[in-house]
CSV table of N, CA, C and O in Angstrom, one decimal:
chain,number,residue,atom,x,y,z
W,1,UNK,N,0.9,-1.2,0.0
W,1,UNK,CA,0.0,0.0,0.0
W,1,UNK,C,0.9,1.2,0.0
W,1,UNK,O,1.9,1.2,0.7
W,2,UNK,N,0.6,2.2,-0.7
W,2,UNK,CA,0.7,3.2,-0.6
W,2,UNK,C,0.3,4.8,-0.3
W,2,UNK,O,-0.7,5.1,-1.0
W,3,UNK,N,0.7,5.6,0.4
W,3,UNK,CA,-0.5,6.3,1.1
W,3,UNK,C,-0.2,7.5,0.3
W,3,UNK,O,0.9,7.4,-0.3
W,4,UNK,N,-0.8,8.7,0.0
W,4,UNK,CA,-0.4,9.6,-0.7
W,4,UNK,C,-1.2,10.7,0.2
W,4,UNK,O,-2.4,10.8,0.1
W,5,UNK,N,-0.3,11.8,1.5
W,5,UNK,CA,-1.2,12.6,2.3
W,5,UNK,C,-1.2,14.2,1.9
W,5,UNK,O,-0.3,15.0,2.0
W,6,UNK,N,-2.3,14.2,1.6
W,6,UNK,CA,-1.8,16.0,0.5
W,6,UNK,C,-3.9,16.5,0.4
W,6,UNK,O,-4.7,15.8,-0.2
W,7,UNK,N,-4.0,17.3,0.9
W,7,UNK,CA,-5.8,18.0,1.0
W,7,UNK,C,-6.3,18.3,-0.6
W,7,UNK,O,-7.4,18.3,-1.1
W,8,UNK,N,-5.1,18.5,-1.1
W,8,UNK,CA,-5.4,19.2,-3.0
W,8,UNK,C,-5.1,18.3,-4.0
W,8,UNK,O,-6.0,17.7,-4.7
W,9,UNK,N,-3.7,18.3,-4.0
W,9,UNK,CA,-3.0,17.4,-5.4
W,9,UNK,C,-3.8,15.7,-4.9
W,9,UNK,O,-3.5,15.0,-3.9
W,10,UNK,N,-4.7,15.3,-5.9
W,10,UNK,CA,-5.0,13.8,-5.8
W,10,UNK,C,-3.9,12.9,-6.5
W,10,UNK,O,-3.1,13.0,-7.4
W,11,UNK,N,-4.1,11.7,-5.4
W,11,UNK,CA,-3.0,11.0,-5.7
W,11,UNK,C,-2.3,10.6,-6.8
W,11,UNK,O,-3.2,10.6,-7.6
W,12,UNK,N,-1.3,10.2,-7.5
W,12,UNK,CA,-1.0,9.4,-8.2
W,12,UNK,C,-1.6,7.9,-8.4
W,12,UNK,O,-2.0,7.3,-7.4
W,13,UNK,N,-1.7,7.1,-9.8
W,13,UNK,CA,-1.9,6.3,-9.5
W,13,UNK,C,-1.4,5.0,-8.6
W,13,UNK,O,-0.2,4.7,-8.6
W,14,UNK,N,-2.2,4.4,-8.0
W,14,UNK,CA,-1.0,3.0,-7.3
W,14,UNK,C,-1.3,4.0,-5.6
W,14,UNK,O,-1.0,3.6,-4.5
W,15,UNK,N,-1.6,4.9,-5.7
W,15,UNK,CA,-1.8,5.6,-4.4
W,15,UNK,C,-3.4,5.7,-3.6
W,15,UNK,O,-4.4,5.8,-4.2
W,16,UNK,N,-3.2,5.5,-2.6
W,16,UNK,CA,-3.9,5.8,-1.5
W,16,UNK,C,-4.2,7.5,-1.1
W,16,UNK,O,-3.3,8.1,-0.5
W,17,UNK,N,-5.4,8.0,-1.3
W,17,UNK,CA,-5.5,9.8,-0.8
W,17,UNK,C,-5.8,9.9,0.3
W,17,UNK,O,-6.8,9.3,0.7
W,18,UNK,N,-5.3,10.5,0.9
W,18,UNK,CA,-5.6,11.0,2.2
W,18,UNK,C,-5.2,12.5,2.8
W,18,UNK,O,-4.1,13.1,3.1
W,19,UNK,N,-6.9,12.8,2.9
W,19,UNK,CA,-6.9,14.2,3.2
W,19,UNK,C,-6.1,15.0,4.3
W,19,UNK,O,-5.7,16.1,4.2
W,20,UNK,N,-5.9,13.8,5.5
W,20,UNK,CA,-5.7,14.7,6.9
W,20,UNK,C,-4.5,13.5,7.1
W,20,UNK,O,-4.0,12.6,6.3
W,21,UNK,N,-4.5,14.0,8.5
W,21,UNK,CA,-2.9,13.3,9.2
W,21,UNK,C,-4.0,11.9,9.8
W,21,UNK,O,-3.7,10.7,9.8
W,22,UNK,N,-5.1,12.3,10.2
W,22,UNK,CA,-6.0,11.3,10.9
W,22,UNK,C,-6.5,10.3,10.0
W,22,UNK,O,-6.5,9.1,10.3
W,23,UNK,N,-6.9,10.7,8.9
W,23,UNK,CA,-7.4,9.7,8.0
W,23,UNK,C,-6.3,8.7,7.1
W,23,UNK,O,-6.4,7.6,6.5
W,24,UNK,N,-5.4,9.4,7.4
W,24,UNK,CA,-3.8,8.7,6.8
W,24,UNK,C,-3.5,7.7,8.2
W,24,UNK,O,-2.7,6.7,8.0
W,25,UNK,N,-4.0,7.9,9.4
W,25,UNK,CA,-3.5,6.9,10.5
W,25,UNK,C,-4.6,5.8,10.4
W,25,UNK,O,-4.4,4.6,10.4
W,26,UNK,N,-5.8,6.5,10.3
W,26,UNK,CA,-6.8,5.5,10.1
W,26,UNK,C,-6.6,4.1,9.0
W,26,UNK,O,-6.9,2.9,9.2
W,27,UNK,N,-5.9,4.6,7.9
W,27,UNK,CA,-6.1,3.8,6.4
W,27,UNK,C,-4.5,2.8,7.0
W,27,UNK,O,-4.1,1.6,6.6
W,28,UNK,N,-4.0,3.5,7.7
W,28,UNK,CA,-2.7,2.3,7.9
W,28,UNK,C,-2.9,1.5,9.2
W,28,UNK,O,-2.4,0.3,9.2
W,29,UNK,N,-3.4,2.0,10.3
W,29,UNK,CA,-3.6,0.9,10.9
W,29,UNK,C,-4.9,0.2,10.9
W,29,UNK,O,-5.2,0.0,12.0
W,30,UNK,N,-5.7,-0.2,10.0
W,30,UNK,CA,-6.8,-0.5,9.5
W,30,UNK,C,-6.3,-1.8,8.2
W,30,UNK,O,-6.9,-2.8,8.1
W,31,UNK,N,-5.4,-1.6,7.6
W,31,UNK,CA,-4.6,-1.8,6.3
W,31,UNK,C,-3.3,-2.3,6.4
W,31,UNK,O,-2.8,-2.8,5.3
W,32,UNK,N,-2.5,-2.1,7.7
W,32,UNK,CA,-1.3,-2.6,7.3
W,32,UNK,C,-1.1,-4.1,7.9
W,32,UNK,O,-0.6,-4.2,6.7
W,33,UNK,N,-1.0,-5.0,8.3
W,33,UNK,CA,-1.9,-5.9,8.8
W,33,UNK,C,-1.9,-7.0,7.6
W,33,UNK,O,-1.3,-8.1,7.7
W,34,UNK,N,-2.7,-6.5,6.5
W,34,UNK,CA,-2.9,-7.5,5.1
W,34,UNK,C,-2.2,-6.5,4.0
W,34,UNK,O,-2.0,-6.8,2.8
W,35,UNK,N,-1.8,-5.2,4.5
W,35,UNK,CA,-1.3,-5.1,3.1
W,35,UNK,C,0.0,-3.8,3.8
W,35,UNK,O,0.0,-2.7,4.4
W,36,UNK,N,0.8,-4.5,3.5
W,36,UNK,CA,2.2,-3.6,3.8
W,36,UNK,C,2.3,-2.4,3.4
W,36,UNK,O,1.9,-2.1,2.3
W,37,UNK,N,2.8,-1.5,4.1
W,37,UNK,CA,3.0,-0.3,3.6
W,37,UNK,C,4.0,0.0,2.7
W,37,UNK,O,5.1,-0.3,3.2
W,38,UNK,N,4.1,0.4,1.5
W,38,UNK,CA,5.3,0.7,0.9
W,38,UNK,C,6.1,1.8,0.9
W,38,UNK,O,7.3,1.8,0.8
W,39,UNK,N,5.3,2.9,1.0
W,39,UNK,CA,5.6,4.3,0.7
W,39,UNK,C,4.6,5.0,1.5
W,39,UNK,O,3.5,4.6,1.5
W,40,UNK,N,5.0,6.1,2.1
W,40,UNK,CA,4.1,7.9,2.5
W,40,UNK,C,4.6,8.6,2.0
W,40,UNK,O,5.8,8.8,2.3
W,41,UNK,N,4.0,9.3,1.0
W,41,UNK,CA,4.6,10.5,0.3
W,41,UNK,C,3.6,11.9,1.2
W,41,UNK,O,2.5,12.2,1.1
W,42,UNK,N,4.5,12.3,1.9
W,42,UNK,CA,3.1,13.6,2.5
W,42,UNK,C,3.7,15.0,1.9
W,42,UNK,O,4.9,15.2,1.5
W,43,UNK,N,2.6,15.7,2.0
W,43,UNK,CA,2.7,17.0,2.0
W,43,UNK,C,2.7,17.7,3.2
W,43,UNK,O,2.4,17.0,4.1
W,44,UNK,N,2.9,18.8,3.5
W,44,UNK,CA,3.0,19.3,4.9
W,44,UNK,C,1.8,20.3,5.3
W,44,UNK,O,1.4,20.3,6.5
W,45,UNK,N,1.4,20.9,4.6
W,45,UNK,CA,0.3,22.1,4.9
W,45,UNK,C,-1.1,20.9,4.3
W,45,UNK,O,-1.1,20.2,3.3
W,46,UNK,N,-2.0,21.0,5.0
W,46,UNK,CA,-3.1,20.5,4.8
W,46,UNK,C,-4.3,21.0,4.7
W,46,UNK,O,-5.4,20.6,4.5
W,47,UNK,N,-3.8,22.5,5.0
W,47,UNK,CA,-5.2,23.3,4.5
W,47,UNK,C,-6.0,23.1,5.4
W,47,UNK,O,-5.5,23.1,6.5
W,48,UNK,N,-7.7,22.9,5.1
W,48,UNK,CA,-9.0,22.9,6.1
W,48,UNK,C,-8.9,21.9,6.9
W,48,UNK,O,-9.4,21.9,8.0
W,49,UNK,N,-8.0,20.8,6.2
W,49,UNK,CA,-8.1,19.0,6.7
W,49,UNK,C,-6.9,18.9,8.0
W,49,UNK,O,-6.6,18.0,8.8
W,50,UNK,N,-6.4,20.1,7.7
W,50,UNK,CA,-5.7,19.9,9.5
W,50,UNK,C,-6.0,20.2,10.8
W,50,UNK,O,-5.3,19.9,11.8
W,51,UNK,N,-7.6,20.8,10.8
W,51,UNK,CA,-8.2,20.1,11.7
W,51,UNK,C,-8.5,18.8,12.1
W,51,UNK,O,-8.9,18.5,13.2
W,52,UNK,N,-8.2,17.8,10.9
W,52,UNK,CA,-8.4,16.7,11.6
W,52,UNK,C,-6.9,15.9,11.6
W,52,UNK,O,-6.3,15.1,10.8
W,53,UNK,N,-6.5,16.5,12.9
W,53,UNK,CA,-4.7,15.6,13.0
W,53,UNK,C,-3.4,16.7,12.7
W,53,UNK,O,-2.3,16.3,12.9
W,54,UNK,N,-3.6,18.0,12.1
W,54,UNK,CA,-2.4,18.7,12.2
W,54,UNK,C,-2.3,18.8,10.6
W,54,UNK,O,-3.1,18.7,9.8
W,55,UNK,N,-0.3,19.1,10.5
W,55,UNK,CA,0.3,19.2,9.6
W,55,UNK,C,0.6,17.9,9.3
W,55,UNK,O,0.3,16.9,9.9
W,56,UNK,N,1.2,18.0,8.1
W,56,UNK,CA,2.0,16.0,7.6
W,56,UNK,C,2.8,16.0,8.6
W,56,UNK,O,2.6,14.9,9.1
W,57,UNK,N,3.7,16.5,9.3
W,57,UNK,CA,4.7,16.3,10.1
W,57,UNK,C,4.0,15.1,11.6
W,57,UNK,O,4.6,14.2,12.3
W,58,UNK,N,2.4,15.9,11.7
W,58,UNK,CA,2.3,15.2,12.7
W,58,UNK,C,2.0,13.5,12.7
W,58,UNK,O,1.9,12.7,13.6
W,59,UNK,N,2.0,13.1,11.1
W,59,UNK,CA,1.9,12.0,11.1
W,59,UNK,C,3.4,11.2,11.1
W,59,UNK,O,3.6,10.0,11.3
W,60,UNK,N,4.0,11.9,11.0
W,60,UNK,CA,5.8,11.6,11.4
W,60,UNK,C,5.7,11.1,12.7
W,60,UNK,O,6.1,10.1,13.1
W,61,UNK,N,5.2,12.0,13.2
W,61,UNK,CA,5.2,11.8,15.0
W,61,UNK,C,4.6,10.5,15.6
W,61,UNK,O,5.0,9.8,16.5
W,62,UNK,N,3.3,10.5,14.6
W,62,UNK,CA,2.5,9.4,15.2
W,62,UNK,C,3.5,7.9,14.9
W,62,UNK,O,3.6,6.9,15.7
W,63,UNK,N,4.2,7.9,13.7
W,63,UNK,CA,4.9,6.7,12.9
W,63,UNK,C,6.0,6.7,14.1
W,63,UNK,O,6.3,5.7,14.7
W,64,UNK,N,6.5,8.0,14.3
W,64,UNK,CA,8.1,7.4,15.4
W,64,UNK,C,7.1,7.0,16.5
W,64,UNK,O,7.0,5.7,16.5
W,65,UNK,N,6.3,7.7,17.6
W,65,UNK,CA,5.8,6.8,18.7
W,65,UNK,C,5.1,5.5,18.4
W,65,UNK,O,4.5,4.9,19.3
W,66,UNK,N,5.1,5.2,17.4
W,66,UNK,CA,4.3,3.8,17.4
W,66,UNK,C,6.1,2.9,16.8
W,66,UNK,O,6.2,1.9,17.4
W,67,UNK,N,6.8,2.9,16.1
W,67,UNK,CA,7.6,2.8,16.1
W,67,UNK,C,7.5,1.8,14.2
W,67,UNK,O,8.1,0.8,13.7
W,68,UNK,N,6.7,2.6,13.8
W,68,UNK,CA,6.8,2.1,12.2
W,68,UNK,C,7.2,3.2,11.7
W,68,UNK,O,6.5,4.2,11.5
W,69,UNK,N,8.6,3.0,11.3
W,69,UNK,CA,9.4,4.0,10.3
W,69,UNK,C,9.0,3.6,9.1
W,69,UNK,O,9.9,2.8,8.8
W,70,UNK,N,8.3,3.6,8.2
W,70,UNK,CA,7.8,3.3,6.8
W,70,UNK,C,8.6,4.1,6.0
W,70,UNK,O,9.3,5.0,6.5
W,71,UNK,N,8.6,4.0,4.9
W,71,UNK,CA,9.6,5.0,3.9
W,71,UNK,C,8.9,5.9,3.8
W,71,UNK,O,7.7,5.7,4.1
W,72,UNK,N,9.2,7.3,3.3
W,72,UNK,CA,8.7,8.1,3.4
W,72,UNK,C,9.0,9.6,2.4
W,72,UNK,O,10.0,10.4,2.5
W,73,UNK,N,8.4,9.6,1.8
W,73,UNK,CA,8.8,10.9,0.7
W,73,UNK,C,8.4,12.1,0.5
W,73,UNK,O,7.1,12.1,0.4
W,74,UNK,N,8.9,13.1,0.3
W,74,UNK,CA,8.0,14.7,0.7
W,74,UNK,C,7.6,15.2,-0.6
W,74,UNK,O,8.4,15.1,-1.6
W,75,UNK,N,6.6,15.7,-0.7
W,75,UNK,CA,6.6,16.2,-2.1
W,75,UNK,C,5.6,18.0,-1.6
W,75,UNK,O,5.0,18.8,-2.3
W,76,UNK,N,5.9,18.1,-0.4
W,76,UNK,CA,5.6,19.8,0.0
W,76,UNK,C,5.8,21.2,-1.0
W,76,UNK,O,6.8,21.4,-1.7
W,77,UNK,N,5.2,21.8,-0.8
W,77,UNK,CA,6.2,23.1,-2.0
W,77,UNK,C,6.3,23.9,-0.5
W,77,UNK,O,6.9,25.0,-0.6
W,78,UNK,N,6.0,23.7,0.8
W,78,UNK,CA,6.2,25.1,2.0
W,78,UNK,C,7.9,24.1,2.4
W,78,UNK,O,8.1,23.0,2.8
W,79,UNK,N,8.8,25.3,2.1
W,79,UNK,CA,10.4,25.2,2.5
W,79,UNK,C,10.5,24.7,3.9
W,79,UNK,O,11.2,23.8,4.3
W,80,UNK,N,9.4,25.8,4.8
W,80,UNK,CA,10.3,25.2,6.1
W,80,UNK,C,10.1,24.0,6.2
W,80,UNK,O,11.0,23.2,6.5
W,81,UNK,N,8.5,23.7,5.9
W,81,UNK,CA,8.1,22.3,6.6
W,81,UNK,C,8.7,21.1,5.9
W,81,UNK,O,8.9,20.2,6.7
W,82,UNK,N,9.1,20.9,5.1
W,82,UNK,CA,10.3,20.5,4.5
W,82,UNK,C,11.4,19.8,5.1
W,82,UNK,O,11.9,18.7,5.1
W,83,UNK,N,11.8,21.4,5.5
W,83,UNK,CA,13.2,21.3,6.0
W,83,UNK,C,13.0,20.2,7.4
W,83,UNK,O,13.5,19.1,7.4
W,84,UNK,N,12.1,20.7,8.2
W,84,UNK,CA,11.0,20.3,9.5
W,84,UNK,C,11.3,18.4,9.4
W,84,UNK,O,11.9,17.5,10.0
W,85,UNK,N,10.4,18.6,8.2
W,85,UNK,CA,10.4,17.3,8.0
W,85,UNK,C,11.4,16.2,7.6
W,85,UNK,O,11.4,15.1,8.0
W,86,UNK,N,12.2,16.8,7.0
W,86,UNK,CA,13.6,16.0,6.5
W,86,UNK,C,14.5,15.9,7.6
W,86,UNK,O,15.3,14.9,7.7
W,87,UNK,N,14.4,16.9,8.3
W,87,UNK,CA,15.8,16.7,9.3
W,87,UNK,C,15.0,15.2,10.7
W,87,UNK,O,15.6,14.4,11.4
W,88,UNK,N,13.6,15.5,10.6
W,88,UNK,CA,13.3,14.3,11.2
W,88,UNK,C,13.3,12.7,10.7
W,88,UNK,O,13.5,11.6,11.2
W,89,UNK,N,13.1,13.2,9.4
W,89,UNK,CA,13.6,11.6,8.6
W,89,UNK,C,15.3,11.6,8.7
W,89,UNK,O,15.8,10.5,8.8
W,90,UNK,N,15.7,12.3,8.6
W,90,UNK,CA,17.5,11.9,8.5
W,90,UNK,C,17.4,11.7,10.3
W,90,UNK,O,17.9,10.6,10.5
W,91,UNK,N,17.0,12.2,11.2
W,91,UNK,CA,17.3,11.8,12.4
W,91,UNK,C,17.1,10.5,12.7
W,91,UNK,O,17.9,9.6,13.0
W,92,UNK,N,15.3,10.4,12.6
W,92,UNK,CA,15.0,8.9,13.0
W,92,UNK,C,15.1,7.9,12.1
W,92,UNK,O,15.5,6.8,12.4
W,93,UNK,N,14.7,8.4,10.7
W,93,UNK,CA,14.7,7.4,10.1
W,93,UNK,C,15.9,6.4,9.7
W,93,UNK,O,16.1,5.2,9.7
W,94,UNK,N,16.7,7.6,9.4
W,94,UNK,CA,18.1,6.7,9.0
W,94,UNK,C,18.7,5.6,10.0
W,94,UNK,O,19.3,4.6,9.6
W,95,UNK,N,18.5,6.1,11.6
W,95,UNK,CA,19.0,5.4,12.3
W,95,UNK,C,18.3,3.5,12.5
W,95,UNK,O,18.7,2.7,13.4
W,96,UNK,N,17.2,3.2,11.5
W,96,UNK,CA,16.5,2.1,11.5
W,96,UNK,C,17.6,1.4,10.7
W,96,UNK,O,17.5,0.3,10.3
């Protein structure tokens, strides 16, 4: 499976959409189980849909406390969150 978390740009094909940080937690622990995760490509600003769960970053948070580092790819156009986010994949992730 693949999850694709972005409020605007619809997914690619082979992707999973998901509007919020919540509905992206819902579709993987619901789903990962029978079907592996392959990829999260998030976006960081979520617009209206970050009322439900935050920024993409907070779904970072949720993956380190539960402790599934899944691969993970940014496709943001907001610089900081970005940066935000990368330096937490080069922290935790690399260290898997």
């Amino acid at each position: 499976m693949k999850i694709w978390l972005d409020d605007l740009r619809p997914a690619p094909c082979g992707f999973v959409w998901c509007r919020s940080v919540n509905e992206a937690k819902r579709t993987i622990a619901e789903n990962e189980a029978s079907q592996p995760v392959e990829l999260i490509d998030c976006d960081h600003d979520l617009g209206d849909f970050a009322a439900d769960g935050g920024a993409g970053i907070k779904l970072l948070d949720w993956l380190l406390e539960r402790g599934t580092l899944y691969p993970v790819a940014l496709h943001t156009m907001n610089p900081v969150g970005r940066e935000n986010m990368r330096r937490m994949l080069q922290r935790y992730w690399s260290e898997k």
